[in-house]
């Protein structure tokens, strides 16, 4: 399967613990996005990378959240000192930005990592 | 005001009917627009792009109204398999940075 993969698919943790999610994008894709989605809401932008550079972070992303994409391939999203409000589905998506410019707008999403904070 | 707004529904529509929903955006600098579909407990997938001239893909028609800052999606001859949440996406580009913002989604249920 050459789609976007995320790990773990489910994570249950106690409040105050740290969690880390991993995303492996489609191999030739240079852009990688993290979104958060709660029930009944659309995906909420967190951050995105072009290659290894983190180009934008949402104001919603508190200092407890950090994302990396060290070699421009896979990415990790870490949440420190988790809170119950962090419970959500964390979606990763990748896309290919052509050198000719422009984003096709087609994001390929992984199946998500569901976080439950008790 | 949210950057991208949609009526969350639910829209309960009989099979074979035509249904339309809109999505409004607040930033006039928005450049590109898309409709995504998300099935229950699944990830979003691109349904179609929205071009300035409007575009059609089978039973689906998407239109853009820049003056009023909204996009629309029309589904004709609806099928049971059209039941899903429809998310609009707006791209704002700013000095090479692009931000893709999703609406909250409109839930559609097609009733047999």
PDB file of C-alpha atoms in Angstrom:
ATOM      1  CA  UNK A   1       0.000   0.000   0.000  1.00  0.00           C
ATOM      2  CA  UNK A   2       1.590   3.289  -1.093  1.00  0.00           C
ATOM      3  CA  UNK A   3      -0.868   5.633   0.603  1.00  0.00           C
ATOM      4  CA  UNK A   4      -0.359   7.773   3.700  1.00  0.00           C
ATOM      5  CA  UNK A   5       0.077   5.675   6.813  1.00  0.00           C
ATOM      6  CA  UNK A   6      -0.281   6.752  10.406  1.00  0.00           C
ATOM      7  CA  UNK A   7       0.738   5.052  13.591  1.00  0.00           C
ATOM      8  CA  UNK A   8      -0.675   4.265  16.056  1.00  0.00           C
ATOM      9  CA  UNK A   9      -4.261   4.115  14.870  1.00  0.00           C
ATOM     10  CA  UNK A  10      -5.548   4.394  18.420  1.00  0.00           C
ATOM     11  CA  UNK A  11      -3.945   5.711  21.567  1.00  0.00           C
ATOM     12  CA  UNK A  12      -5.474   5.859  25.024  1.00  0.00           C
ATOM     13  CA  UNK A  13      -3.471   7.737  27.577  1.00  0.00           C
ATOM     14  CA  UNK A  14      -3.836   9.333  30.958  1.00  0.00           C
ATOM     15  CA  UNK A  15      -3.901  13.068  31.387  1.00  0.00           C
ATOM     16  CA  UNK A  16      -0.422  14.462  31.765  1.00  0.00           C
ATOM     17  CA  UNK A  17       1.319  11.811  29.673  1.00  0.00           C
ATOM     18  CA  UNK A  18       3.176  12.530  26.451  1.00  0.00           C
ATOM     19  CA  UNK A  19       2.149  10.949  23.174  1.00  0.00           C
ATOM     20  CA  UNK A  20       3.766  10.824  19.756  1.00  0.00           C
ATOM     21  CA  UNK A  21       2.161  10.087  16.418  1.00  0.00           C
ATOM     22  CA  UNK A  22       3.980   9.169  13.259  1.00  0.00           C
ATOM     23  CA  UNK A  23       2.990   9.822   9.674  1.00  0.00           C
ATOM     24  CA  UNK A  24       4.548   8.326   6.571  1.00  0.00           C
ATOM     25  CA  UNK A  25       3.413  10.292   3.528  1.00  0.00           C
ATOM     26  CA  UNK A  26       3.246   9.159  -0.067  1.00  0.00           C
ATOM     27  CA  UNK A  27       6.886   8.873  -0.985  1.00  0.00           C
ATOM     28  CA  UNK A  28       7.190  11.517  -3.689  1.00  0.00           C
ATOM     29  CA  UNK A  29       5.038  14.082  -1.896  1.00  0.00           C
ATOM     30  CA  UNK A  30       6.895  17.149  -0.669  1.00  0.00           C
ATOM     31  CA  UNK A  31       4.146  18.619   1.498  1.00  0.00           C
ATOM     32  CA  UNK A  32       2.869  17.124   4.706  1.00  0.00           C
ATOM     33  CA  UNK A  33       0.009  18.433   6.825  1.00  0.00           C
ATOM     34  CA  UNK A  34      -1.320  17.730  10.278  1.00  0.00           C
ATOM     35  CA  UNK A  35      -4.966  18.312  11.088  1.00  0.00           C
ATOM     36  CA  UNK A  36      -7.087  17.592  14.135  1.00  0.00           C
ATOM     37  CA  UNK A  37     -10.719  16.570  13.884  1.00  0.00           C
ATOM     38  CA  UNK A  38     -13.346  16.202  16.576  1.00  0.00           C
ATOM     39  CA  UNK A  39     -16.806  14.751  16.193  1.00  0.00           C
ATOM     40  CA  UNK A  40     -19.087  16.870  14.055  1.00  0.00           C
ATOM     41  CA  UNK A  41     -16.330  19.256  13.027  1.00  0.00           C
ATOM     42  CA  UNK A  42     -14.196  19.590   9.939  1.00  0.00           C
ATOM     43  CA  UNK A  43     -10.457  18.988  10.043  1.00  0.00           C
ATOM     44  CA  UNK A  44      -8.714  21.802  11.900  1.00  0.00           C
ATOM     45  CA  UNK A  45      -5.331  22.879  10.544  1.00  0.00           C
ATOM     46  CA  UNK A  46      -2.388  22.392  12.889  1.00  0.00           C
ATOM     47  CA  UNK A  47       0.768  22.704  10.832  1.00  0.00           C
ATOM     48  CA  UNK A  48       2.394  21.830   7.552  1.00  0.00           C
ATOM     49  CA  UNK A  49       5.800  21.117   6.092  1.00  0.00           C
ATOM     50  CA  UNK A  50       7.324  21.571   2.711  1.00  0.00           C
ATOM     51  CA  UNK A  51      10.106  19.032   2.618  1.00  0.00           C
ATOM     52  CA  UNK A  52      11.724  19.386   6.028  1.00  0.00           C
ATOM     53  CA  UNK A  53      10.750  23.024   6.588  1.00  0.00           C
ATOM     54  CA  UNK A  54       7.799  23.760   8.831  1.00  0.00           C
ATOM     55  CA  UNK A  55       6.102  26.604   6.977  1.00  0.00           C
ATOM     56  CA  UNK A  56       3.140  27.402   9.149  1.00  0.00           C
ATOM     57  CA  UNK A  57       1.743  26.589  12.533  1.00  0.00           C
ATOM     58  CA  UNK A  58      -1.761  27.282  13.688  1.00  0.00           C
ATOM     59  CA  UNK A  59      -2.298  29.574  16.629  1.00  0.00           C
ATOM     60  CA  UNK A  60      -4.244  26.659  18.054  1.00  0.00           C
ATOM     61  CA  UNK A  61      -1.009  24.733  18.352  1.00  0.00           C
ATOM     62  CA  UNK A  62       0.043  25.405  21.910  1.00  0.00           C
ATOM     63  CA  UNK A  63       3.589  24.976  23.151  1.00  0.00           C
ATOM     64  CA  UNK A  64       2.647  21.461  24.243  1.00  0.00           C
ATOM     65  CA  UNK A  65       2.470  20.454  20.579  1.00  0.00           C
ATOM     66  CA  UNK A  66       5.511  19.978  18.409  1.00  0.00           C
ATOM     67  CA  UNK A  67       5.913  18.524  14.962  1.00  0.00           C
ATOM     68  CA  UNK A  68       8.993  17.513  13.045  1.00  0.00           C
ATOM     69  CA  UNK A  69       9.868  16.222   9.649  1.00  0.00           C
ATOM     70  CA  UNK A  70      13.603  15.771  10.016  1.00  0.00           C
ATOM     71  CA  UNK A  71      14.521  14.353   6.639  1.00  0.00           C
ATOM     72  CA  UNK A  72      11.625  15.575   4.627  1.00  0.00           C
ATOM     73  CA  UNK A  73      10.000  12.164   4.653  1.00  0.00           C
ATOM     74  CA  UNK A  74       8.066  10.911   7.683  1.00  0.00           C
ATOM     75  CA  UNK A  75       6.781  13.289  10.330  1.00  0.00           C
ATOM     76  CA  UNK A  76       6.044  13.062  14.031  1.00  0.00           C
ATOM     77  CA  UNK A  77       3.552  15.015  16.082  1.00  0.00           C
ATOM     78  CA  UNK A  78       4.188  15.048  19.809  1.00  0.00           C
ATOM     79  CA  UNK A  79       1.783  16.248  22.454  1.00  0.00           C
ATOM     80  CA  UNK A  80       3.261  16.819  25.871  1.00  0.00           C
ATOM     81  CA  UNK A  81       1.306  16.833  29.120  1.00  0.00           C
ATOM     82  CA  UNK A  82      -1.867  15.737  27.407  1.00  0.00           C
ATOM     83  CA  UNK A  83      -5.199  17.199  28.467  1.00  0.00           C
ATOM     84  CA  UNK A  84      -8.681  15.794  28.008  1.00  0.00           C
ATOM     85  CA  UNK A  85      -9.336  18.496  25.422  1.00  0.00           C
ATOM     86  CA  UNK A  86      -6.640  16.957  23.247  1.00  0.00           C
ATOM     87  CA  UNK A  87      -8.870  13.946  22.608  1.00  0.00           C
ATOM     88  CA  UNK A  88      -9.465  13.931  18.871  1.00  0.00           C
ATOM     89  CA  UNK A  89      -8.562  12.273  15.608  1.00  0.00           C
ATOM     90  CA  UNK A  90      -5.185  13.466  14.368  1.00  0.00           C
ATOM     91  CA  UNK A  91      -5.054  13.362  10.600  1.00  0.00           C
ATOM     92  CA  UNK A  92      -1.963  13.519   8.457  1.00  0.00           C
ATOM     93  CA  UNK A  93      -2.109  14.353   4.774  1.00  0.00           C
ATOM     94  CA  UNK A  94       0.420  14.761   2.022  1.00  0.00           C
ATOM     95  CA  UNK A  95       0.434  16.459  -1.328  1.00  0.00           C
ATOM     96  CA  UNK A  96       2.734  17.233  -4.193  1.00  0.00           C
ATOM     97  CA  UNK A  97       3.560  20.821  -4.925  1.00  0.00           C
ATOM     98  CA  UNK A  98       4.713  21.052  -8.491  1.00  0.00           C
ATOM     99  CA  UNK A  99       7.773  23.148  -9.261  1.00  0.00           C
ATOM    100  CA  UNK A 100       5.691  24.925 -11.866  1.00  0.00           C
ATOM    101  CA  UNK A 101       3.759  26.329  -8.966  1.00  0.00           C
ATOM    102  CA  UNK A 102       0.391  25.896  -7.452  1.00  0.00           C
ATOM    103  CA  UNK A 103      -1.104  23.354  -5.173  1.00  0.00           C
ATOM    104  CA  UNK A 104      -3.647  21.104  -6.795  1.00  0.00           C
ATOM    105  CA  UNK A 105      -5.491  21.097  -3.514  1.00  0.00           C
ATOM    106  CA  UNK A 106      -5.588  17.357  -3.489  1.00  0.00           C
ATOM    107  CA  UNK A 107      -4.533  16.156  -0.099  1.00  0.00           C
ATOM    108  CA  UNK A 108      -4.175  12.456   0.460  1.00  0.00           C
ATOM    109  CA  UNK A 109      -5.125  11.656   4.011  1.00  0.00           C
ATOM    110  CA  UNK A 110      -4.109   8.816   6.226  1.00  0.00           C
ATOM    111  CA  UNK A 111      -6.719   7.001   8.264  1.00  0.00           C
ATOM    112  CA  UNK A 112      -5.810   9.046  11.310  1.00  0.00           C
ATOM    113  CA  UNK A 113      -4.622   8.445  14.833  1.00  0.00           C
ATOM    114  CA  UNK A 114      -7.393   8.582  17.394  1.00  0.00           C
ATOM    115  CA  UNK A 115      -6.314   9.922  20.757  1.00  0.00           C
ATOM    116  CA  UNK A 116      -8.325   9.451  23.922  1.00  0.00           C
ATOM    117  CA  UNK A 117      -7.101  11.218  27.024  1.00  0.00           C
ATOM    118  CA  UNK A 118      -8.611   9.894  30.245  1.00  0.00           C
TER     119      UNK A 118
ATOM    120  CA  UNK B   1     -16.404  34.875  12.073  1.00  0.00           C
ATOM    121  CA  UNK B   2     -15.022  31.531  10.908  1.00  0.00           C
ATOM    122  CA  UNK B   3     -12.849  31.556   7.815  1.00  0.00           C
ATOM    123  CA  UNK B   4     -14.962  28.915   6.134  1.00  0.00           C
ATOM    124  CA  UNK B   5     -18.571  28.264   7.103  1.00  0.00           C
ATOM    125  CA  UNK B   6     -21.001  25.571   6.159  1.00  0.00           C
ATOM    126  CA  UNK B   7     -24.472  24.606   7.270  1.00  0.00           C
ATOM    127  CA  UNK B   8     -23.782  21.449   9.276  1.00  0.00           C
ATOM    128  CA  UNK B   9     -27.160  19.938   8.351  1.00  0.00           C
ATOM    129  CA  UNK B  10     -28.136  17.202   8.499  1.00  0.00           C
ATOM    130  CA  UNK B  11     -29.773  17.258   5.118  1.00  0.00           C
ATOM    131  CA  UNK B  12     -32.111  14.283   4.788  1.00  0.00           C
ATOM    132  CA  UNK B  13     -33.022  13.926   1.140  1.00  0.00           C
ATOM    133  CA  UNK B  14     -35.034  11.229  -0.691  1.00  0.00           C
ATOM    134  CA  UNK B  15     -33.228   9.149  -3.244  1.00  0.00           C
ATOM    135  CA  UNK B  16     -33.381  10.676  -6.692  1.00  0.00           C
ATOM    136  CA  UNK B  17     -33.807  14.228  -5.456  1.00  0.00           C
ATOM    137  CA  UNK B  18     -31.514  17.148  -6.128  1.00  0.00           C
ATOM    138  CA  UNK B  19     -29.714  18.732  -3.219  1.00  0.00           C
ATOM    139  CA  UNK B  20     -27.474  21.762  -3.005  1.00  0.00           C
ATOM    140  CA  UNK B  21     -25.396  23.292  -0.283  1.00  0.00           C
ATOM    141  CA  UNK B  22     -23.200  26.308   0.024  1.00  0.00           C
ATOM    142  CA  UNK B  23     -19.992  27.224   1.728  1.00  0.00           C
ATOM    143  CA  UNK B  24     -19.020  30.797   2.522  1.00  0.00           C
ATOM    144  CA  UNK B  25     -15.508  32.082   3.050  1.00  0.00           C
ATOM    145  CA  UNK B  26     -14.429  35.267   4.745  1.00  0.00           C
ATOM    146  CA  UNK B  27     -11.046  36.009   3.190  1.00  0.00           C
ATOM    147  CA  UNK B  28     -11.332  37.684  -0.190  1.00  0.00           C
ATOM    148  CA  UNK B  29      -7.728  36.641  -0.903  1.00  0.00           C
ATOM    149  CA  UNK B  30      -8.798  33.004  -1.053  1.00  0.00           C
ATOM    150  CA  UNK B  31      -7.544  31.582  -4.284  1.00  0.00           C
ATOM    151  CA  UNK B  32      -8.544  27.981  -4.717  1.00  0.00           C
ATOM    152  CA  UNK B  33     -11.584  26.025  -3.695  1.00  0.00           C
ATOM    153  CA  UNK B  34     -12.456  22.360  -3.410  1.00  0.00           C
ATOM    154  CA  UNK B  35     -15.098  19.968  -2.208  1.00  0.00           C
ATOM    155  CA  UNK B  36     -14.079  16.922  -0.199  1.00  0.00           C
ATOM    156  CA  UNK B  37     -16.191  14.007   0.850  1.00  0.00           C
ATOM    157  CA  UNK B  38     -15.834  12.225   4.179  1.00  0.00           C
ATOM    158  CA  UNK B  39     -17.606   8.991   4.900  1.00  0.00           C
ATOM    159  CA  UNK B  40     -18.400   8.059   8.481  1.00  0.00           C
ATOM    160  CA  UNK B  41     -15.227   7.139  10.384  1.00  0.00           C
ATOM    161  CA  UNK B  42     -13.129   7.538   7.251  1.00  0.00           C
ATOM    162  CA  UNK B  43     -10.616  10.091   6.071  1.00  0.00           C
ATOM    163  CA  UNK B  44     -11.616  12.974   3.758  1.00  0.00           C
ATOM    164  CA  UNK B  45     -11.121  12.472   0.027  1.00  0.00           C
ATOM    165  CA  UNK B  46     -11.129  14.999  -2.771  1.00  0.00           C
ATOM    166  CA  UNK B  47     -14.462  15.112  -4.587  1.00  0.00           C
ATOM    167  CA  UNK B  48     -13.835  17.933  -7.031  1.00  0.00           C
ATOM    168  CA  UNK B  49     -12.103  21.223  -7.588  1.00  0.00           C
ATOM    169  CA  UNK B  50     -14.151  24.386  -7.994  1.00  0.00           C
ATOM    170  CA  UNK B  51     -13.210  26.550 -10.938  1.00  0.00           C
ATOM    171  CA  UNK B  52     -14.203  30.140 -11.564  1.00  0.00           C
ATOM    172  CA  UNK B  53     -16.235  29.067 -14.558  1.00  0.00           C
ATOM    173  CA  UNK B  54     -17.929  26.312 -12.625  1.00  0.00           C
ATOM    174  CA  UNK B  55     -17.423  22.645 -13.310  1.00  0.00           C
ATOM    175  CA  UNK B  56     -19.423  19.494 -13.601  1.00  0.00           C
ATOM    176  CA  UNK B  57     -18.524  15.899 -12.950  1.00  0.00           C
ATOM    177  CA  UNK B  58     -21.365  13.548 -13.687  1.00  0.00           C
ATOM    178  CA  UNK B  59     -24.160  14.283 -11.238  1.00  0.00           C
ATOM    179  CA  UNK B  60     -22.081  16.814  -9.337  1.00  0.00           C
ATOM    180  CA  UNK B  61     -21.789  20.506 -10.182  1.00  0.00           C
ATOM    181  CA  UNK B  62     -19.577  22.951  -8.315  1.00  0.00           C
ATOM    182  CA  UNK B  63     -19.744  26.706  -8.666  1.00  0.00           C
ATOM    183  CA  UNK B  64     -17.844  29.678  -7.322  1.00  0.00           C
ATOM    184  CA  UNK B  65     -19.267  33.124  -6.649  1.00  0.00           C
ATOM    185  CA  UNK B  66     -16.345  35.402  -5.846  1.00  0.00           C
ATOM    186  CA  UNK B  67     -18.469  38.509  -5.463  1.00  0.00           C
ATOM    187  CA  UNK B  68     -20.514  36.943  -2.690  1.00  0.00           C
ATOM    188  CA  UNK B  69     -17.659  34.767  -1.480  1.00  0.00           C
ATOM    189  CA  UNK B  70     -19.288  31.387  -1.572  1.00  0.00           C
ATOM    190  CA  UNK B  71     -18.990  28.082  -3.354  1.00  0.00           C
ATOM    191  CA  UNK B  72     -21.762  25.629  -3.962  1.00  0.00           C
ATOM    192  CA  UNK B  73     -22.191  21.938  -4.617  1.00  0.00           C
ATOM    193  CA  UNK B  74     -25.198  20.532  -6.435  1.00  0.00           C
ATOM    194  CA  UNK B  75     -25.952  16.825  -6.502  1.00  0.00           C
ATOM    195  CA  UNK B  76     -28.541  15.630  -8.990  1.00  0.00           C
ATOM    196  CA  UNK B  77     -30.375  12.316  -8.960  1.00  0.00           C
ATOM    197  CA  UNK B  78     -28.982  11.544  -5.520  1.00  0.00           C
ATOM    198  CA  UNK B  79     -27.986   7.977  -4.687  1.00  0.00           C
ATOM    199  CA  UNK B  80     -27.844   6.196  -1.366  1.00  0.00           C
ATOM    200  CA  UNK B  81     -24.073   6.102  -1.770  1.00  0.00           C
ATOM    201  CA  UNK B  82     -23.976   9.902  -1.738  1.00  0.00           C
ATOM    202  CA  UNK B  83     -24.646   9.828   2.014  1.00  0.00           C
ATOM    203  CA  UNK B  84     -21.577  11.409   3.564  1.00  0.00           C
ATOM    204  CA  UNK B  85     -20.257  14.639   4.991  1.00  0.00           C
ATOM    205  CA  UNK B  86     -19.235  17.186   2.378  1.00  0.00           C
ATOM    206  CA  UNK B  87     -16.399  19.491   3.339  1.00  0.00           C
ATOM    207  CA  UNK B  88     -15.433  22.616   1.500  1.00  0.00           C
ATOM    208  CA  UNK B  89     -11.788  23.620   1.407  1.00  0.00           C
ATOM    209  CA  UNK B  90     -10.333  27.037   0.747  1.00  0.00           C
ATOM    210  CA  UNK B  91      -6.692  27.745  -0.038  1.00  0.00           C
ATOM    211  CA  UNK B  92      -5.127  31.072   0.840  1.00  0.00           C
ATOM    212  CA  UNK B  93      -1.648  31.672  -0.519  1.00  0.00           C
ATOM    213  CA  UNK B  94       0.614  34.238   1.064  1.00  0.00           C
ATOM    214  CA  UNK B  95       4.199  34.670  -0.079  1.00  0.00           C
ATOM    215  CA  UNK B  96       4.552  31.017  -0.958  1.00  0.00           C
ATOM    216  CA  UNK B  97       2.821  29.744   2.136  1.00  0.00           C
ATOM    217  CA  UNK B  98      -0.428  28.021   1.530  1.00  0.00           C
ATOM    218  CA  UNK B  99      -3.033  27.293   4.115  1.00  0.00           C
ATOM    219  CA  UNK B 100      -5.817  24.838   3.373  1.00  0.00           C
ATOM    220  CA  UNK B 101      -8.794  25.538   5.588  1.00  0.00           C
ATOM    221  CA  UNK B 102     -11.706  23.135   5.893  1.00  0.00           C
ATOM    222  CA  UNK B 103     -15.272  24.010   6.681  1.00  0.00           C
ATOM    223  CA  UNK B 104     -17.118  22.128   9.387  1.00  0.00           C
ATOM    224  CA  UNK B 105     -18.831  19.961   6.809  1.00  0.00           C
ATOM    225  CA  UNK B 106     -22.425  19.391   5.766  1.00  0.00           C
ATOM    226  CA  UNK B 107     -23.871  16.019   6.597  1.00  0.00           C
ATOM    227  CA  UNK B 108     -26.055  14.506   3.905  1.00  0.00           C
ATOM    228  CA  UNK B 109     -28.240  11.439   4.296  1.00  0.00           C
ATOM    229  CA  UNK B 110     -30.045  10.015   1.291  1.00  0.00           C
ATOM    230  CA  UNK B 111     -33.236   8.255   2.288  1.00  0.00           C
ATOM    231  CA  UNK B 112     -34.472   5.251   0.296  1.00  0.00           C
TER     232      UNK B 112
END
